[in-house]
Each structure stands twice: as C-alpha cells, then as structure tokens.
Tab-separated table of C-alpha atoms in Angstrom:
chain	number	residue	atom	x	y	z
M	37	UNK	CA	18.241	-53.382	-15.853
M	38	UNK	CA	19.192	-56.546	-18.460
M	39	UNK	CA	18.870	-57.034	-21.552
M	40	UNK	CA	19.023	-60.071	-24.030
M	41	UNK	CA	20.584	-59.987	-26.424
M	42	UNK	CA	22.151	-62.759	-29.531
M	43	UNK	CA	25.735	-61.571	-28.236
M	44	UNK	CA	24.280	-62.896	-24.508
M	45	UNK	CA	23.323	-60.698	-21.354
M	46	UNK	CA	23.931	-57.140	-20.825
M	47	UNK	CA	23.430	-55.335	-17.243
M	48	UNK	CA	23.676	-51.695	-16.830
M	49	UNK	CA	24.227	-51.112	-12.849
M	50	UNK	CA	22.359	-48.010	-11.180
M	51	UNK	CA	25.750	-46.055	-11.603
M	52	UNK	CA	25.772	-46.076	-15.193
M	53	UNK	CA	28.132	-48.659	-16.073
M	54	UNK	CA	27.391	-51.524	-18.983
M	55	UNK	CA	28.151	-54.407	-18.668
M	56	UNK	CA	27.823	-58.160	-21.419
M	57	UNK	CA	27.980	-61.100	-20.564
M	58	UNK	CA	28.799	-63.580	-23.151
M	59	UNK	CA	27.866	-67.998	-23.241
M	60	UNK	CA	30.139	-69.538	-21.336
M	61	UNK	CA	28.661	-73.246	-21.540
M	62	UNK	CA	31.741	-74.604	-20.435
M	63	UNK	CA	32.746	-72.543	-17.696
M	64	UNK	CA	31.182	-73.395	-13.772
M	65	UNK	CA	28.704	-70.949	-13.554
M	66	UNK	CA	29.035	-68.821	-16.705
M	67	UNK	CA	26.760	-68.019	-19.003
M	68	UNK	CA	24.812	-71.749	-20.077
M	69	UNK	CA	24.293	-70.015	-23.739
M	70	UNK	CA	24.539	-66.918	-25.768
M	71	UNK	CA	21.523	-65.913	-27.472
M	72	UNK	CA	18.787	-64.967	-24.738
M	73	UNK	CA	15.187	-64.148	-25.526
M	74	UNK	CA	12.959	-63.914	-22.987
M	75	UNK	CA	13.821	-62.878	-18.994
M	76	UNK	CA	11.545	-63.319	-16.304
M	77	UNK	CA	12.341	-62.322	-12.550
M	78	UNK	CA	10.431	-65.050	-9.781
M	79	UNK	CA	9.592	-64.564	-6.511
M	80	UNK	CA	12.316	-64.838	-4.514
M	81	UNK	CA	13.866	-62.628	-6.724
M	82	UNK	CA	16.240	-64.652	-9.104
M	83	UNK	CA	16.482	-64.065	-12.853
M	84	UNK	CA	15.312	-66.616	-15.442
M	85	UNK	CA	16.869	-66.578	-18.814
M	86	UNK	CA	15.134	-68.248	-22.702
M	87	UNK	CA	18.347	-69.629	-23.813
M	88	UNK	CA	17.532	-69.711	-27.783
M	89	UNK	CA	21.039	-72.476	-27.430
M	90	UNK	CA	20.749	-73.678	-24.408
M	91	UNK	CA	17.249	-74.137	-21.962
M	92	UNK	CA	17.156	-71.655	-19.369
M	93	UNK	CA	19.486	-70.419	-17.119
M	94	UNK	CA	18.844	-68.904	-13.365
M	95	UNK	CA	20.966	-66.798	-11.566
M	96	UNK	CA	19.794	-66.684	-8.075
M	97	UNK	CA	18.755	-63.195	-6.101
M	98	UNK	CA	23.378	-64.023	-4.674
M	99	UNK	CA	24.436	-64.168	-8.130
M	100	UNK	CA	27.206	-67.099	-7.461
M	101	UNK	CA	26.665	-67.523	-11.006
M	102	UNK	CA	24.299	-69.030	-13.687
M	103	UNK	CA	22.446	-73.253	-13.135
M	104	UNK	CA	21.165	-74.621	-17.092
M	105	UNK	CA	17.561	-76.293	-17.080
M	106	UNK	CA	17.626	-78.359	-20.102
M	107	UNK	CA	15.632	-80.938	-21.945
M	108	UNK	CA	17.473	-84.020	-22.199
M	109	UNK	CA	17.838	-86.886	-24.281
M	110	UNK	CA	17.082	-88.989	-22.601
M	111	UNK	CA	14.900	-87.893	-19.893
M	112	UNK	CA	11.355	-87.888	-20.005
M	113	UNK	CA	11.265	-85.064	-17.364
M	114	UNK	CA	13.561	-82.273	-19.007
M	115	UNK	CA	12.248	-79.680	-20.822
M	116	UNK	CA	10.482	-80.701	-24.105
M	117	UNK	CA	13.157	-79.360	-26.922
M	118	UNK	CA	16.217	-77.660	-25.856
M	119	UNK	CA	15.970	-74.477	-27.320
M	120	UNK	CA	13.585	-72.487	-24.820
M	121	UNK	CA	12.273	-68.594	-26.840
M	122	UNK	CA	10.366	-67.244	-23.785
M	123	UNK	CA	10.201	-67.633	-19.675
M	124	UNK	CA	7.437	-65.997	-17.888
M	125	UNK	CA	6.383	-66.049	-14.031
M	126	UNK	CA	3.567	-67.987	-12.983
M	127	UNK	CA	2.175	-66.688	-9.389
M	128	UNK	CA	2.979	-70.086	-7.480
M	129	UNK	CA	5.760	-69.447	-7.909
M	130	UNK	CA	6.511	-71.640	-11.068
M	131	UNK	CA	7.275	-70.717	-14.493
M	132	UNK	CA	5.521	-70.915	-17.737
M	133	UNK	CA	9.294	-72.532	-20.670
M	134	UNK	CA	7.940	-71.612	-24.637
M	135	UNK	CA	9.945	-73.391	-27.533
M	136	UNK	CA	9.669	-74.855	-30.704
M	137	UNK	CA	6.194	-75.233	-31.253
M	138	UNK	CA	6.071	-76.369	-26.831
M	139	UNK	CA	5.396	-74.554	-23.449
M	140	UNK	CA	5.934	-75.958	-20.205
M	141	UNK	CA	5.435	-75.578	-16.667
M	142	UNK	CA	8.804	-75.864	-14.775
M	143	UNK	CA	8.568	-75.786	-10.803
M	144	UNK	CA	11.842	-74.505	-10.107
M	145	UNK	CA	11.444	-75.993	-6.447
M	146	UNK	CA	12.557	-78.844	-7.575
M	147	UNK	CA	12.886	-79.643	-11.059
M	148	UNK	CA	10.930	-81.038	-12.537
M	149	UNK	CA	9.009	-80.625	-15.519
M	150	UNK	CA	5.315	-80.563	-17.194
M	151	UNK	CA	4.397	-80.479	-20.625
M	152	UNK	CA	1.324	-78.304	-21.358
M	153	UNK	CA	1.449	-77.321	-25.063
M	154	UNK	CA	2.881	-79.147	-28.533
M	155	UNK	CA	2.031	-77.361	-31.435
M	156	UNK	CA	1.358	-74.425	-29.773
M	157	UNK	CA	0.914	-72.883	-33.310
M	158	UNK	CA	4.682	-72.316	-34.130
M	159	UNK	CA	8.592	-70.956	-32.188
M	160	UNK	CA	6.477	-69.750	-29.151
M	161	UNK	CA	8.491	-65.989	-28.507
M	162	UNK	CA	6.391	-64.552	-26.052
M	163	UNK	CA	5.228	-65.718	-22.885
M	164	UNK	CA	2.489	-63.116	-20.111
M	165	UNK	CA	0.138	-65.219	-16.969
M	166	UNK	CA	-2.494	-62.556	-16.470
M	167	UNK	CA	-4.346	-61.969	-13.215
M	168	UNK	CA	-7.371	-64.958	-13.961
M	169	UNK	CA	-4.252	-67.299	-13.861
M	170	UNK	CA	-4.219	-67.170	-18.562
M	171	UNK	CA	-1.438	-67.947	-20.608
M	172	UNK	CA	-1.214	-66.115	-23.608
M	173	UNK	CA	1.580	-66.274	-25.755
M	174	UNK	CA	2.304	-65.800	-29.574
M	175	UNK	CA	3.719	-67.999	-31.624
M	176	UNK	CA	5.651	-67.054	-34.719
M	177	UNK	CA	4.108	-68.655	-36.769
M	178	UNK	CA	-0.293	-68.012	-36.125
M	179	UNK	CA	-0.183	-64.808	-33.431
M	180	UNK	CA	-1.079	-64.336	-29.980
M	181	UNK	CA	-2.782	-67.413	-28.331
M	182	UNK	CA	-4.935	-67.401	-25.163
M	183	UNK	CA	-4.691	-70.763	-23.051
M	184	UNK	CA	-6.794	-71.745	-19.771
M	185	UNK	CA	-5.323	-74.387	-18.188
M	186	UNK	CA	-6.486	-77.397	-19.699
M	187	UNK	CA	-8.187	-76.188	-22.531
M	188	UNK	CA	-7.682	-76.283	-26.025
M	189	UNK	CA	-5.622	-72.592	-27.140
M	190	UNK	CA	-7.441	-70.601	-28.817
M	191	UNK	CA	-6.849	-67.966	-31.587
M	192	UNK	CA	-7.133	-64.364	-30.654
M	193	UNK	CA	-8.686	-61.984	-33.226
M	194	UNK	CA	-6.760	-58.493	-33.124
M	195	UNK	CA	-7.440	-56.109	-35.081
M	196	UNK	CA	-4.869	-53.440	-36.990
M	197	UNK	CA	-3.597	-50.619	-33.954
M	198	UNK	CA	-1.744	-46.571	-34.651
M	199	UNK	CA	-0.421	-44.644	-31.961
M	200	UNK	CA	-1.222	-41.526	-32.410
M	201	UNK	CA	0.337	-38.984	-30.645
M	202	UNK	CA	-2.805	-37.080	-28.441
M	203	UNK	CA	-3.575	-33.500	-29.519
C-alpha cells in the first residue's frame, strides 16, 4: 500500500511494516520531490507519483530508484509546469498528467510530451480515464470536467449527494 503526502511517500508492506520515503532530490535514485499528490500504476507494474514540487517520479517494477520527468525551461516538449498534482494511466500505456491549470500526455516509452489543455479551470488535482477513453478531472477552482480527446472540456453538473447507512 502506497500513500502520498506533503511529507513524501509511505509504504506499508505485506508484513505490516511501514516505511517513509522523504524527498531526496539531490541523491541519485532518490525521491525527487517531497510533496506527493496522486499515484498511478502503469501496465508494467511501475509506479508514477505526481510531485507538487518536482514534476513526476517513476519507480520501475525492479525498484532500482526513482526517475524524474519534469518541466525544463528551454525544452518546449517537456511537461508544461514543474508542479504536477495528478497522474493517471491511459489505456495505451501513456499517462495523463495534471498541474496548475494544465493537462499533458506523457509517453513513458520515449519521454515525449503532448500538451493537451491549457486553462483547465484551475489546478488539476485529480484525473481518471473511463472505458470510453474520456478524461475526467477535478479542477480546484471549477469542479468536475469531462474531456473527450480533441474536444472542449465540459463542466459536469453535479447534485449534492449524501450517503446514509442502509436500514
């Protein structure tokens, strides 16, 4: 069980032990940032971590250390911003990445980035792709949106819901 936090990552193994991974951006293979947002697993079993202060971290299935994907000022094909708040797997092996008012697609095979949305309605704090390949996301300022590839994001009208215990 992996849990992201403002203090890094926590891992509880199958034997009940809990480990804390703090940000170690200057250590080779260390966690490149200290504030971890959304997590995603890719189809190979690798783990992706949205880092509010450092882009994306990737931990391959062999656990050889963290790799980093981030924004580079002189590289227009890098992530749009340095802060990534959300990450979700795509059905084709790629990733959705959300940050401060933007959404990108990352192809982990070659590191290429496609800039998908600007002005996403605020900081993108959660991402999920449905079975019809539509992207659902929550923007901090604007609520819930759905985006069909190539179209315009549509804000989803929601109703207040309450859960109650069954009788």
